[in-house]
mmCIF file of C-alpha atoms and ligand atoms in Angstrom:
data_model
loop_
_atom_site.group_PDB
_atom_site.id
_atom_site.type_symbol
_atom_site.label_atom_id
_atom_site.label_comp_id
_atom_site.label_asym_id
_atom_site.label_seq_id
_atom_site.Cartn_x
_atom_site.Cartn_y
_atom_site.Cartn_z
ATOM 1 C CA UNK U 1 -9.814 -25.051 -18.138
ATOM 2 C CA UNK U 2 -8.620 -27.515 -15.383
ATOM 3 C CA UNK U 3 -9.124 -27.332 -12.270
ATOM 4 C CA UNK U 4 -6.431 -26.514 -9.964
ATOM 5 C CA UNK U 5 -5.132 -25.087 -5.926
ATOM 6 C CA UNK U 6 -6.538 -21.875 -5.379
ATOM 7 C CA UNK U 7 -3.069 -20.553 -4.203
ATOM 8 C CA UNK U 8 -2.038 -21.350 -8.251
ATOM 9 C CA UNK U 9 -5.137 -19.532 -9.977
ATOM 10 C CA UNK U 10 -4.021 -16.828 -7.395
ATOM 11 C CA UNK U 11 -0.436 -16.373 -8.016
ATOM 12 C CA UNK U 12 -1.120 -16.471 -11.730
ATOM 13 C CA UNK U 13 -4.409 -13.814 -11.222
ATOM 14 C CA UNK U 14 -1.627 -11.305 -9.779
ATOM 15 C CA UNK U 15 1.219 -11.042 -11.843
ATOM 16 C CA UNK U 16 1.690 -8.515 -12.473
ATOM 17 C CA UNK U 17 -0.132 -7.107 -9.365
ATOM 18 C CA UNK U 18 -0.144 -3.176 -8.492
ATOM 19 C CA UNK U 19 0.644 -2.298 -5.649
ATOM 20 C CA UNK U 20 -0.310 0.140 -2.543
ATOM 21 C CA UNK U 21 0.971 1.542 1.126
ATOM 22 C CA UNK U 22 -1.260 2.985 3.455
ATOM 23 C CA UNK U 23 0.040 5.619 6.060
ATOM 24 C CA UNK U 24 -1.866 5.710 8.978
ATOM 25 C CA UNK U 25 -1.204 7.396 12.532
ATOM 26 C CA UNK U 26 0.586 6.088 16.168
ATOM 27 C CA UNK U 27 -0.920 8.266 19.239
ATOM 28 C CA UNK U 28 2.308 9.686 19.904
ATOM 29 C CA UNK U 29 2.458 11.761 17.071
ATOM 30 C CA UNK U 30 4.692 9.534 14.735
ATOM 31 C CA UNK U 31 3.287 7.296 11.644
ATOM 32 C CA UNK U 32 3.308 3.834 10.310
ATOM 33 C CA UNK U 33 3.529 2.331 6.369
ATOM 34 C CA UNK U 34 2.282 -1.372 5.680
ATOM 35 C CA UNK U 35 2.543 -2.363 2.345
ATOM 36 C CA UNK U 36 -0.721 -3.327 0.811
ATOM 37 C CA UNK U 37 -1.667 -5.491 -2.485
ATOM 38 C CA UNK U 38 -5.572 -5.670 -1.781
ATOM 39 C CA UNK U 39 -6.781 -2.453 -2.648
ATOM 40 C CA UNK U 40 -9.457 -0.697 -4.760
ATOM 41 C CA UNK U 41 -11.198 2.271 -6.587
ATOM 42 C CA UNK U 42 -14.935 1.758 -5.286
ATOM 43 C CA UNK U 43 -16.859 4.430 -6.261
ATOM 44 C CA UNK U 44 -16.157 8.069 -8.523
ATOM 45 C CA UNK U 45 -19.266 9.998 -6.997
ATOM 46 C CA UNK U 46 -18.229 10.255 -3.694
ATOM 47 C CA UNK U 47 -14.694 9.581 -4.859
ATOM 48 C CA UNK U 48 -13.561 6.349 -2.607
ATOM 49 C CA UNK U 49 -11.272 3.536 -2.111
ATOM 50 C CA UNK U 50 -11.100 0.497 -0.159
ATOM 51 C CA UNK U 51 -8.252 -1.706 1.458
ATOM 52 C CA UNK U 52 -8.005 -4.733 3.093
ATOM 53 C CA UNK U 53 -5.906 -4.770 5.993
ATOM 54 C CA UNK U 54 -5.830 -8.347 8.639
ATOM 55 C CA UNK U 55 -6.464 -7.668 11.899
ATOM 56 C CA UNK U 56 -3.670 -9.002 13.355
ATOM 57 C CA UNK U 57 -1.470 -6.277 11.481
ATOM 58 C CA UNK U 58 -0.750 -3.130 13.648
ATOM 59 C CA UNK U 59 -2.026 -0.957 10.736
ATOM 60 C CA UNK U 60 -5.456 -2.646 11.713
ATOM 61 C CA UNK U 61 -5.225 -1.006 15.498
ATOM 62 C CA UNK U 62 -4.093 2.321 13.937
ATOM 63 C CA UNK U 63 -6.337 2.471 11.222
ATOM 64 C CA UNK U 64 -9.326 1.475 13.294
ATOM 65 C CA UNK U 65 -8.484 4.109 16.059
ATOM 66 C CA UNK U 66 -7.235 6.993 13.602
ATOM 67 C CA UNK U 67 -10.190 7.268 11.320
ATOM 68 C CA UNK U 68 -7.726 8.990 8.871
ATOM 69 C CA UNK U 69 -5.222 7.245 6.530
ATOM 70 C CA UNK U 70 -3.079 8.478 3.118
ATOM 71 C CA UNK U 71 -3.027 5.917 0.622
ATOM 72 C CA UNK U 72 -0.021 5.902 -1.361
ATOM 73 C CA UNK U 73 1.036 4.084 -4.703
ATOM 74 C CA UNK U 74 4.836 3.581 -4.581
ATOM 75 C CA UNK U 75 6.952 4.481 -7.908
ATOM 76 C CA UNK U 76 9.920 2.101 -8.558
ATOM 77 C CA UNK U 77 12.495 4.413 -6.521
ATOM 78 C CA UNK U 78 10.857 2.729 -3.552
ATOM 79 C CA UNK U 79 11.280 -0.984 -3.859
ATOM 80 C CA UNK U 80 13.391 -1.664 -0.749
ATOM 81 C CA UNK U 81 10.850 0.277 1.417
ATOM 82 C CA UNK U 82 7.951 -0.891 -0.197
ATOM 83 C CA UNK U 83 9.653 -4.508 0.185
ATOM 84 C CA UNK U 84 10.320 -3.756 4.204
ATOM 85 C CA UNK U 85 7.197 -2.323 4.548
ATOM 86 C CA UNK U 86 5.670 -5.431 3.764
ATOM 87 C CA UNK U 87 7.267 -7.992 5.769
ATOM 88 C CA UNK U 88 8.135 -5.774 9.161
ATOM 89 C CA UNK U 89 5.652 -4.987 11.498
ATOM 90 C CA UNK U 90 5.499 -1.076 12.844
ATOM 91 C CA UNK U 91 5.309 -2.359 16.277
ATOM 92 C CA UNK U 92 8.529 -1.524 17.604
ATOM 93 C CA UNK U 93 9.971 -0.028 14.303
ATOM 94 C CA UNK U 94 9.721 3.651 13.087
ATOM 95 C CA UNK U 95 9.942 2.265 9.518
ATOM 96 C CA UNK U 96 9.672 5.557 8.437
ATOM 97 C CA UNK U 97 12.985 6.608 9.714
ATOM 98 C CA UNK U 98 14.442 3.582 9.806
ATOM 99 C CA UNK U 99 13.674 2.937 5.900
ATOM 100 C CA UNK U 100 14.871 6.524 5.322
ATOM 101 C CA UNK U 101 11.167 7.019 3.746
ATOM 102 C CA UNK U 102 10.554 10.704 2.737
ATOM 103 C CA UNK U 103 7.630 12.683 3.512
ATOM 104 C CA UNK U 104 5.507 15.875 2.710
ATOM 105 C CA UNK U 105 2.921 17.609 4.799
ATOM 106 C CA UNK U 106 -0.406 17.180 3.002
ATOM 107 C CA UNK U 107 -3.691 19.501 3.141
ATOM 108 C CA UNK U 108 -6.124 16.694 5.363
ATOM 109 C CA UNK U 109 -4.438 16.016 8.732
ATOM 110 C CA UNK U 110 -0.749 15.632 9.971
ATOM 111 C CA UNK U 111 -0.269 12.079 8.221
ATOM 112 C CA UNK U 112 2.102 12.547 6.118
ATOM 113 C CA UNK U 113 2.261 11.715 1.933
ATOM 114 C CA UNK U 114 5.259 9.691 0.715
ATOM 115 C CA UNK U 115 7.204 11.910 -1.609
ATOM 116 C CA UNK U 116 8.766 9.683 -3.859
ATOM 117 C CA UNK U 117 5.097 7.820 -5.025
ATOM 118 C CA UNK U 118 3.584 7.944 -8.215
ATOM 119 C CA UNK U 119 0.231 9.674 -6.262
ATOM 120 C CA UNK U 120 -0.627 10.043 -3.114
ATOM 121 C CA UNK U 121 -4.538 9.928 -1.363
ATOM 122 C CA UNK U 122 -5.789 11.700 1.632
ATOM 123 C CA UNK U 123 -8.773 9.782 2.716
ATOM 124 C CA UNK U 124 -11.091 9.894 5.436
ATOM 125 C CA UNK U 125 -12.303 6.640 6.732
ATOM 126 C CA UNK U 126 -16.012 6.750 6.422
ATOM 127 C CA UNK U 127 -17.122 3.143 7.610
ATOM 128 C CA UNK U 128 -15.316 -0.540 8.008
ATOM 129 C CA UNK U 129 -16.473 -3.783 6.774
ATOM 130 C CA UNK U 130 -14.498 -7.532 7.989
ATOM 131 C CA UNK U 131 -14.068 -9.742 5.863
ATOM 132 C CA UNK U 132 -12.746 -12.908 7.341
ATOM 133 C CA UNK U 133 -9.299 -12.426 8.719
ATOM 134 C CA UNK U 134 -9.208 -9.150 7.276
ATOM 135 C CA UNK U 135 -11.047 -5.880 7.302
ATOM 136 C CA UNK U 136 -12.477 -3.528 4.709
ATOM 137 C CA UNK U 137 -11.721 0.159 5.627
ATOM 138 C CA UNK U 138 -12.869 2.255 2.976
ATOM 139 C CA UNK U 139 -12.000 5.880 2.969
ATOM 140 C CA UNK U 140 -13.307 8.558 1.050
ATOM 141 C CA UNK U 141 -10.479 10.910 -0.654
ATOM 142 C CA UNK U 142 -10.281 14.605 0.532
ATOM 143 C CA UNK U 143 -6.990 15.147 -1.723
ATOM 144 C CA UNK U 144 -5.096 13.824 -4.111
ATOM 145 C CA UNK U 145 -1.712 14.632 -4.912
ATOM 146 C CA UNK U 146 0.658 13.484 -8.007
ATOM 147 C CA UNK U 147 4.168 13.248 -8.301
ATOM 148 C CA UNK U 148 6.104 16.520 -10.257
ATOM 149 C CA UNK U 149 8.358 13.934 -12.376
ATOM 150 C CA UNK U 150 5.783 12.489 -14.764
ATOM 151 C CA UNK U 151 8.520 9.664 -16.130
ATOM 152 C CA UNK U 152 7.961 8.059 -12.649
ATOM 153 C CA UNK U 153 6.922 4.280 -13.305
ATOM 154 C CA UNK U 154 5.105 2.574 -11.079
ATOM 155 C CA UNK U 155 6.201 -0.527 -8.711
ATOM 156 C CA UNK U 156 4.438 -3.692 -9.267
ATOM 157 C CA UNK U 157 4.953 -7.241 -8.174
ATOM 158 C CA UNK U 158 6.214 -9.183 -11.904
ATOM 159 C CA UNK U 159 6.787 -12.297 -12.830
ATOM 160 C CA UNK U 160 10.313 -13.313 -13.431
ATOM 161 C CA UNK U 161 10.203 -13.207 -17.544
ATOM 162 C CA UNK U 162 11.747 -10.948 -20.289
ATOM 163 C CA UNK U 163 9.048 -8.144 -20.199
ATOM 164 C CA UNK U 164 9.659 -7.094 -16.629
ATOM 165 C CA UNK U 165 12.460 -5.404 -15.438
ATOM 166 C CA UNK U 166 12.814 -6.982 -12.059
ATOM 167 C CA UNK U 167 14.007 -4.448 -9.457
ATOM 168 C CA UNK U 168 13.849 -6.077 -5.845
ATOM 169 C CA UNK U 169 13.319 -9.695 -4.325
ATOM 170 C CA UNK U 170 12.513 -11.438 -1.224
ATOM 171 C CA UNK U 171 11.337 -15.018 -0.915
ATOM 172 C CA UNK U 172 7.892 -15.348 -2.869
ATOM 173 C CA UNK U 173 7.639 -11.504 -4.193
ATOM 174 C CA UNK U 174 9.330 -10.112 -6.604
ATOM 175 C CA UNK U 175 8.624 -6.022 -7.155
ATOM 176 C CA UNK U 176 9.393 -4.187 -10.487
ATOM 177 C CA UNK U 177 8.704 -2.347 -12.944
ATOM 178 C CA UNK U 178 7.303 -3.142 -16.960
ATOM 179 C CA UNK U 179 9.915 -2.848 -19.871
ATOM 180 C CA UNK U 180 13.586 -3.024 -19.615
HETATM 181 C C1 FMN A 1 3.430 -7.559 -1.740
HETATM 182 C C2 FMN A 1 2.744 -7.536 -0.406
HETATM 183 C C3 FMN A 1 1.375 -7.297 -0.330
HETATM 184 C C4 FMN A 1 0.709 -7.272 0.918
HETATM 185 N N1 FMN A 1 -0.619 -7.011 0.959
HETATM 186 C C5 FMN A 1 -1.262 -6.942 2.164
HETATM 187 C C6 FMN A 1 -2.647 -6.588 2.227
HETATM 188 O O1 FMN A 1 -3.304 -6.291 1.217
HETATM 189 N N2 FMN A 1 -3.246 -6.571 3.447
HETATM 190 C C7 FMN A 1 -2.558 -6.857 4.607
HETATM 191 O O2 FMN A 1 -3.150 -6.832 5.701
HETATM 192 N N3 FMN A 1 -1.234 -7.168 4.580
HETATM 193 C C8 FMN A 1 -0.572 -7.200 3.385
HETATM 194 N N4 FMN A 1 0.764 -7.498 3.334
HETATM 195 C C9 FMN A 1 1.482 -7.787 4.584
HETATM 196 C C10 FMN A 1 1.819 -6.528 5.405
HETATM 197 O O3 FMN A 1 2.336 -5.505 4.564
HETATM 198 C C11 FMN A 1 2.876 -6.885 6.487
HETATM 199 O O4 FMN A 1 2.377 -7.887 7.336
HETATM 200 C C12 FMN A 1 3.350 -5.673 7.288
HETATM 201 O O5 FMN A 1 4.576 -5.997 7.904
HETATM 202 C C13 FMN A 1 2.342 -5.224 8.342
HETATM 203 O O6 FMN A 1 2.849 -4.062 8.953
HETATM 204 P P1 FMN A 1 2.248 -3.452 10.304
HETATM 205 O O7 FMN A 1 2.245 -4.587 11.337
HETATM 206 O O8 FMN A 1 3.228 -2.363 10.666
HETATM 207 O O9 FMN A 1 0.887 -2.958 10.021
HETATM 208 C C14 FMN A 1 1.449 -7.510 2.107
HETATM 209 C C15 FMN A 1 2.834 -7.739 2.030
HETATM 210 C C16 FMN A 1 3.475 -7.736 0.790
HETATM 211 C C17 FMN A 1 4.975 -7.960 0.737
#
């Protein structure tokens, strides 16, 4: 071992990296999607999951206000809006319509799931934790919901090497799939 920047051990700890989008809701009725890599299965017996979301993210206000949220893993047919989702802010963006991103009515509340991910969560936010800069909302799933087309791969952020097939890039991320 050698020591090293913690910003190295952590670029080379996530590739590949899996990847998530949480859908929470606006007051007037509409939703946002904010692209998430800091997620996690926390517990089978009430089934649960966690994400990390910084508070200076508009997904923060919504999710802390809404106490609802559908957590989504995107399949590779989504790379641009998982990209987009990621680096622009739902603020004063529908990114939903504006990144064309489909959606079916689930069995929970009126946020919608994301049609073309691998599965989709319904989860009800049963308690918040912060963590620094960023907070810990962990929900407890209601429903889950899996994609009809079982060939759908999953989108991950890859390293740029022969056994990824890359699919999307902006700046530092690159998003694919594995294989060719
Ligand atoms: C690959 C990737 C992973 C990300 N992971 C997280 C995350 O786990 N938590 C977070 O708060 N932001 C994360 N972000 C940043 C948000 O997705 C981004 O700031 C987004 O535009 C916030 O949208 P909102 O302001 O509409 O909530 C990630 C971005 C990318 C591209």
């Amino acid at each position: 071992m050698i020591e090293c920047y913690r910003s190295d051990a952590i670029k080379r700890m996530n590739r590949p990296s899996r990847l998530a989008l949480a859908v929470s809701k606006l007051e007037n009725g509409k939703y946002n999607v904010i692209t998430l890599g800091w997620f996690m299965h926390t517990s089978f017996e009430p089934p649960m999951f966690a994400i990390s979301v910084a508070q200076k993210r508009y997904s923060y206000e919504l999710l802390s206000k809404n106490r609802k949220f559908v957590l989504s893993i995107p399949s590779t047919k989504m790379g641009r809006q998982v990209m987009k989702c990621g680096v622009i802010s739902g603020r004063n963006l529908d990114k939903i319509s504006e990144y064309n991103i489909k959606t079916q009515m689930g069995k929970l509340s009126d946020i919608p799931l994301l049609k073309d991910a691998v599965v989709n969560f319904e989860c009800k936010t049963i308690s918040q934790i912060r963590s620094g800069d960023h907070t810990i909302f962990i929900g407890e799933v209601k429903y889950s919901w899996q994609n009809e087309d079982e060939n759908l791969k999953q989108l991950l952020v890859i390293p740029e090497n022969e056994n990824y097939k890359v699919l999307i890039k902006n700046g530092r991320y690159i998003f694919g799939t594995v294989g060719k």
